[in-house]
Coordinates of C-alpha atoms (C1' of nucleotides) in Angstrom, one line a residue:
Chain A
X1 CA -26.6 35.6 50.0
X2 CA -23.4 37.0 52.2
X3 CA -21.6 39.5 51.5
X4 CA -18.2 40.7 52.4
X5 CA -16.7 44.1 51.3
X6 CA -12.8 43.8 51.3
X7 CA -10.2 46.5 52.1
X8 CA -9.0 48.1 49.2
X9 CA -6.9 47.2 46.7
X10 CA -8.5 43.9 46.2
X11 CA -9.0 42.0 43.1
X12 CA -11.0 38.9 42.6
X13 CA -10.1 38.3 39.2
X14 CA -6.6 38.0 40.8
X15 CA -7.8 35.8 43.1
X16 CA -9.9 33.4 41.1
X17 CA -6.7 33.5 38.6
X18 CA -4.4 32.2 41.6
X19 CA -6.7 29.5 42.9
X20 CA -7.6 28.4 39.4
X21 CA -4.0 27.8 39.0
X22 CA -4.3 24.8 41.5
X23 CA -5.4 22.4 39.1
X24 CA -5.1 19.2 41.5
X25 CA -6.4 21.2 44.3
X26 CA -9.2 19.2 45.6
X27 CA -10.6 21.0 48.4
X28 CA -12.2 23.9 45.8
X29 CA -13.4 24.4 42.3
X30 CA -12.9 27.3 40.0
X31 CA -15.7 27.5 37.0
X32 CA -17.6 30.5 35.5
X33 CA -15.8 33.0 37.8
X34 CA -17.5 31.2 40.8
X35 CA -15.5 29.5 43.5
X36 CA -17.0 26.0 45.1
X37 CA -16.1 24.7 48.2
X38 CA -17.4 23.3 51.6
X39 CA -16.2 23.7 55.4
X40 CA -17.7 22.3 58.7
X41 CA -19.6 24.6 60.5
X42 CA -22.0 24.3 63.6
X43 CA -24.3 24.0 60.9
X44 CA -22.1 20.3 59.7
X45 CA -20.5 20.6 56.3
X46 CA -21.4 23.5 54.3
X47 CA -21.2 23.6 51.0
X48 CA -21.0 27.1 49.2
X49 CA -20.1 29.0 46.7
X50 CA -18.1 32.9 46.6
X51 CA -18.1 35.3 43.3
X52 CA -18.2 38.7 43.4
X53 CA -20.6 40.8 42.4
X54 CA -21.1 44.5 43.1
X55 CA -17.6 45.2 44.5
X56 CA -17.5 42.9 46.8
X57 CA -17.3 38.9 47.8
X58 CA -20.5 36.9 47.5
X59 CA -21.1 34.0 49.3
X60 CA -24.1 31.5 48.6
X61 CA -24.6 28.5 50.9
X62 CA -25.5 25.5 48.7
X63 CA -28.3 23.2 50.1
X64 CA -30.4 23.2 53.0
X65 CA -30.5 26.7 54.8
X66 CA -28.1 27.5 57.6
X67 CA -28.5 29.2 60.5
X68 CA -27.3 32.7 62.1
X69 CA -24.2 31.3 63.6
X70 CA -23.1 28.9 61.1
X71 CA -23.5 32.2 58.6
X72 CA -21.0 34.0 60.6
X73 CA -18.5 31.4 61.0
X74 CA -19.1 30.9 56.8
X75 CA -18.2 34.4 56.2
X76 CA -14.8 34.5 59.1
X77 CA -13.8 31.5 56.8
X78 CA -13.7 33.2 54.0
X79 CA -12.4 36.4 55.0
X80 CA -9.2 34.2 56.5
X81 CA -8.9 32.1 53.6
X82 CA -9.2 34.9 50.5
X83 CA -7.4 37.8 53.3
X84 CA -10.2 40.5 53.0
X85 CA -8.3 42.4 56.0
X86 CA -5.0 42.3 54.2
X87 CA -2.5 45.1 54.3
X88 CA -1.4 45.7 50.7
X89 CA -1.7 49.4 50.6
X90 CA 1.2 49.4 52.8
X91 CA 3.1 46.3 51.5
X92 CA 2.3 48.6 48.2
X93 CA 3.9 51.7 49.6
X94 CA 6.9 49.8 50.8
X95 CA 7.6 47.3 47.4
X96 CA 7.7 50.1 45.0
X97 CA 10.9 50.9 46.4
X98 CA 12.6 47.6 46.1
X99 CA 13.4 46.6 43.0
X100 CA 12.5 42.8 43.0
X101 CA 9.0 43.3 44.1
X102 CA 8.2 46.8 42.4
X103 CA 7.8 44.6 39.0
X104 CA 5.6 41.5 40.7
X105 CA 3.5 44.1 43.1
X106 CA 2.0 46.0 39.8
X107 CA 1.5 42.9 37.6
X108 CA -0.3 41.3 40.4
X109 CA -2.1 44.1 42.2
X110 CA -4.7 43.4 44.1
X111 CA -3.6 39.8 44.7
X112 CA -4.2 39.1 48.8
X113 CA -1.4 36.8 50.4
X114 CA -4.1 34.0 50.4
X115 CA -5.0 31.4 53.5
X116 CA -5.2 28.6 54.9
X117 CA -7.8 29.5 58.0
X118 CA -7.8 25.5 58.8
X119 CA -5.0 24.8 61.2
X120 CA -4.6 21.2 60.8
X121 CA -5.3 21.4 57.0
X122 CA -2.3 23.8 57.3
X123 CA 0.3 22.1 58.9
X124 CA -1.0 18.3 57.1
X125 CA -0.5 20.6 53.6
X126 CA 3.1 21.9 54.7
X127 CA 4.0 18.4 56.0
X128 CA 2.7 16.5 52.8
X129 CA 5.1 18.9 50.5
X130 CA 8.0 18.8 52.5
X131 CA 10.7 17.5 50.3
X132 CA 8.6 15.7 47.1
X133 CA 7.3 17.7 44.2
X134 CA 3.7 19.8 44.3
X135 CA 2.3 17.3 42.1
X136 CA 3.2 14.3 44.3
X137 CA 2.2 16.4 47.2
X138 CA -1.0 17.4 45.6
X139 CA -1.7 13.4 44.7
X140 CA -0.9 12.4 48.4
X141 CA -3.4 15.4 49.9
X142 CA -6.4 13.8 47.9
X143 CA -5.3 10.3 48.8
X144 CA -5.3 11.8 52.5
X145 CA -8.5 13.6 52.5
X146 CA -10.6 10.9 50.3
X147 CA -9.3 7.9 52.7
X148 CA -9.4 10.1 56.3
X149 CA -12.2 13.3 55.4
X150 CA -15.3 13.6 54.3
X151 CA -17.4 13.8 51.4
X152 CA -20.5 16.2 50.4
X153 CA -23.1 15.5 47.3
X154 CA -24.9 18.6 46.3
X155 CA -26.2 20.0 43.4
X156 CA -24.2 17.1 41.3
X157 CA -21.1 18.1 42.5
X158 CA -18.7 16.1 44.9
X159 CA -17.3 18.9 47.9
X160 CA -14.3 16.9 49.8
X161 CA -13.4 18.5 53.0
X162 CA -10.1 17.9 54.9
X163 CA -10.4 15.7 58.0
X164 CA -10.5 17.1 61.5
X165 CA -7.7 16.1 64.1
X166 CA -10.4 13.9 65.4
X167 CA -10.4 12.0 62.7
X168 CA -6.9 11.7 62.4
X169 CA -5.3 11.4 66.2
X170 CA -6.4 7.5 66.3
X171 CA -4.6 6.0 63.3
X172 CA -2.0 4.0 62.8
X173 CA 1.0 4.7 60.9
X174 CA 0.3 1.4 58.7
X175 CA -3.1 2.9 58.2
X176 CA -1.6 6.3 57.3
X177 CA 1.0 5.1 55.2
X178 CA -1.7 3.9 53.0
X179 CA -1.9 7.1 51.1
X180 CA 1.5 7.4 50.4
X181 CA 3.2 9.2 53.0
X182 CA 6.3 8.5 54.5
X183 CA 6.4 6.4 58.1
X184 CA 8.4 10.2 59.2
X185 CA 5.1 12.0 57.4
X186 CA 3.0 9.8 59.0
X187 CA 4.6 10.1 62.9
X188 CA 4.6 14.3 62.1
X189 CA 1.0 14.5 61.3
X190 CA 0.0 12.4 64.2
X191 CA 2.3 14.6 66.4
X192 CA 0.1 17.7 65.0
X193 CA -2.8 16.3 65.8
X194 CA -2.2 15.9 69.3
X195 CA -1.2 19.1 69.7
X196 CA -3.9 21.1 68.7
X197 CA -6.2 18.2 70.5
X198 CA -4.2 19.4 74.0
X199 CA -3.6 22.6 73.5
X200 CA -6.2 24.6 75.4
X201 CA -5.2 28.2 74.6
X202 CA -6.6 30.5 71.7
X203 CA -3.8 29.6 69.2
X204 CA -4.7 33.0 67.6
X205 CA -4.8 35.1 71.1
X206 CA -0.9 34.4 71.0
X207 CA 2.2 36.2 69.5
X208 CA 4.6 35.4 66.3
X209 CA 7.2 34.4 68.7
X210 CA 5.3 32.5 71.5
X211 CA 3.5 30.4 68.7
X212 CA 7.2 29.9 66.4
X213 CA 8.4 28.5 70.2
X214 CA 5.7 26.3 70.2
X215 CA 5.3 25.1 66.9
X216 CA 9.2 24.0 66.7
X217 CA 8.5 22.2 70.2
X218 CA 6.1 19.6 67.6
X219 CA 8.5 16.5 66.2
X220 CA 8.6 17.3 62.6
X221 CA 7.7 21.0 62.6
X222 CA 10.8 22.9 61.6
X223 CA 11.7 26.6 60.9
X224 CA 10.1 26.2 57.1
X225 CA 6.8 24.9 58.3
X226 CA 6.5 26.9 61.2
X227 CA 6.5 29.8 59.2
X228 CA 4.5 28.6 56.6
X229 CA 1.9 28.1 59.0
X230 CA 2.3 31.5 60.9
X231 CA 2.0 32.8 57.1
X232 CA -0.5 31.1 55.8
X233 CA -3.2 30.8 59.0
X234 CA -2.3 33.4 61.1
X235 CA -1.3 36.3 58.0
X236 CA 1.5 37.7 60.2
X237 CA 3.6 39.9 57.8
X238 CA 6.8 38.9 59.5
X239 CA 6.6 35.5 58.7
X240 CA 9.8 33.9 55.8
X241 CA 10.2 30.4 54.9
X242 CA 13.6 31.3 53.6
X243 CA 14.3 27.7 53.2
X244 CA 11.5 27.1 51.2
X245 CA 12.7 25.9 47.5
X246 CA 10.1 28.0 45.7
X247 CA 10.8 30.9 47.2
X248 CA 14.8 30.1 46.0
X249 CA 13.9 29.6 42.5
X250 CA 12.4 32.8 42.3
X251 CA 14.8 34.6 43.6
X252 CA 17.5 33.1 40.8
X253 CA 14.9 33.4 38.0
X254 CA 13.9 37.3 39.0
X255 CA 17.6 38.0 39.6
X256 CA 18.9 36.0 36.8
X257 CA 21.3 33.8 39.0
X258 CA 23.1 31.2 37.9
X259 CA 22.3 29.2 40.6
X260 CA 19.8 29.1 43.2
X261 CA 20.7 30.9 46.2
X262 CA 21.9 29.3 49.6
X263 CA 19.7 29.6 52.5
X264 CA 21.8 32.4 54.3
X265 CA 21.3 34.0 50.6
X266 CA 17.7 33.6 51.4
X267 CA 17.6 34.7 55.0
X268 CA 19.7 37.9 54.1
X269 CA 17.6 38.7 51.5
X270 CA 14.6 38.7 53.4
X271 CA 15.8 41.7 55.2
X272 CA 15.4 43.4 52.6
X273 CA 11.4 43.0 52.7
X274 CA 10.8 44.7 56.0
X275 CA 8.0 43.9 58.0
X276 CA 6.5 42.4 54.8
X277 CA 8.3 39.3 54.2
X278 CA 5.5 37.1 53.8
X279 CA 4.0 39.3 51.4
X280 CA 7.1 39.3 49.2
X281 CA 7.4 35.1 49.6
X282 CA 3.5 34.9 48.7
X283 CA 4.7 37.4 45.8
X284 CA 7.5 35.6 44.6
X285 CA 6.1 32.3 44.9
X286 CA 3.3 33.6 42.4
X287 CA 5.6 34.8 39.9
X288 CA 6.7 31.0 39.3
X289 CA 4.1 30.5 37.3
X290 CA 4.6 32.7 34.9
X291 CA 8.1 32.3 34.6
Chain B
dG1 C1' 19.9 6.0 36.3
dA2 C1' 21.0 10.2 38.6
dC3 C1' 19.1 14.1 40.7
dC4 C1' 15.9 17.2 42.5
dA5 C1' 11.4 18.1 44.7
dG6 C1' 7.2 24.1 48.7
dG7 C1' 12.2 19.6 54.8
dA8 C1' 13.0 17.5 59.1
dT9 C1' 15.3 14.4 62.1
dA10 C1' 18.7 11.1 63.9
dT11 C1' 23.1 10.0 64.0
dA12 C1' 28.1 10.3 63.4
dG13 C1' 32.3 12.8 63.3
Chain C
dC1 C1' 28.8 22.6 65.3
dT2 C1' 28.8 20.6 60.4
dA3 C1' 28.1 16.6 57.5
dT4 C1' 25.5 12.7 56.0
dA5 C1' 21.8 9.1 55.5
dT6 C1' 17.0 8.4 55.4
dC7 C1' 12.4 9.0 53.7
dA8 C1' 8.6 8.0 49.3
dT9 C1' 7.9 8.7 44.6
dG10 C1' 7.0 11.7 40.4
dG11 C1' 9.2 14.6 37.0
dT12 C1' 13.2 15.7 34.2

DNA sequence: GACCAGGATATAG
DNA sequence: CTATATCATGGT
């Protein structure tokens, strides 16, 4: 059994709340307060599962043992993807003065702005939903990943895990268009691939800026999905998808518009959050379900 | 059947 | 620089 201790606030029933909420999701299972799931590791796939138990995240690896090394890259996934090192005492400090997020930030305290520590998962998940509706996009993403990734039997349960650019970087559009995506969809995720295939650097050595610049230099990687990205894998505050749709309907519903706002609306807006804009989009996006 | 979905690009004016 | 067509298909 691991063990990670979160900063404080932290919530897990938030948490498990938020991911249960994913019902198509099929890259993790909620059930009995435990979460399932499996990533590669040095160790090959992993399954495991993370509930919490004496203040703070436990993780089990399901299965055969693992050793040292594959335990610590288990537990840096984990801390990325449910955001142990958040800052939400001082998004806290800063949203009880605003009067759109004072409301969300105490009905959802303790809620991390959660991840997406896979890169390519990432961008493929921002790519898939551009344009089409989540439950489309969710259908296409398990087309994706049962056709392209890989699948793990253990303890009765079936753990799918997203494929690797590896897997990806060699296939066709025709082949890729067999799940439903769009020839454009198809050509974008290929492009991805190759990217983080070539790119040599340590993506997360570099700064907002430096990575925006070289994100938007990827053919079908635009200011929305850039930033989702920088959001959701990297957890830079400053990130803002102001063009995301979501984020829009929130805003209108919160505010009582009678319309959505315009992007500019959006981008203006988003001043108003500070160095905590991500935080407020991961906030407002949660709020739509309970609209 | 029109219109919108967690957008981005190519092309035209 | 702004406007429009295109993409794939499910939901409303």
């Amino acid at each position: 059994m691991l063990s990670i201790t979160p900063r404080a606030p932290y919530d897990f029933s938030q948490v498990y709340r938020h991911l249960a909420l994913q019902e198509h999701e099929c890259l993790f299972s909620c059930e009995n307060g435990a979460i399932y799931r499996a990533i590669r590791t040095s160790a090959g796939i992993t399954p495991f599962s993370v509930s919490w138990e004496n203040n703070a995240l436990a993780i089990a690896p399901l299965g055969a043992a693992i050793g040292e090394a594959a335990k610590v890259e288990l537990c840096r996934f984990v801390a990325r993807w449910l955001n142990t090192e958040h800052r939400l005492d001082d998004f806290y400090a800063f949203a009880k003065n605003n009067d759109l997020l004072a409301p969300l930030v105490a009905r959802y305290h303790g809620l991390p702005v959660l991840g997406l520590p896979n890169l390519f998962e990432a961008f493929s998940w921002a790519i898939i939903g551009q344009q089409i509706n989540l439950t489309f996009a969710h259908k296409v993403k398990r087309q994706f990943v049962e056709a392209f990734g890989d699948v793990h039997a253990q303890n009765g349960r079936a753990f799918y895990v997203f494929p690797t650019p590896e897997q990806i970087v060699h296939l066709s559009i025709d082949e890729l268009k067999t799940v439903q995506l769009s020839k454009q969809k198809a050509m974008y995720l290929l492009n991805v691939a190759e990217f983080l295939l070539e790119t040599k650097d340590d993506l997360f050595a570099l700064s907002f800026d430096e990575l925006l610049h070289r994100f938007l230099g990827i053919k079908g990687i635009g200011s929305w999905t850039a930033n989702y990205v920088l959001m959701k894998s990297f957890h830079f505050p400053q990130s803002y998808p102001h063009l995301d749709v979501g984020l829009h309907n929130a805003i209108k519903a919160l505010r009582g518009m009678p319309r959505k706002p315009s992007a500019d609306e959006a981008l203006a807006l988003g001043e108003s959050f500070g160095e905590w804009k991500a935080y407020a989009t991961f906030y407002l996006w949660r709020s739509l379900a309970d609209i």
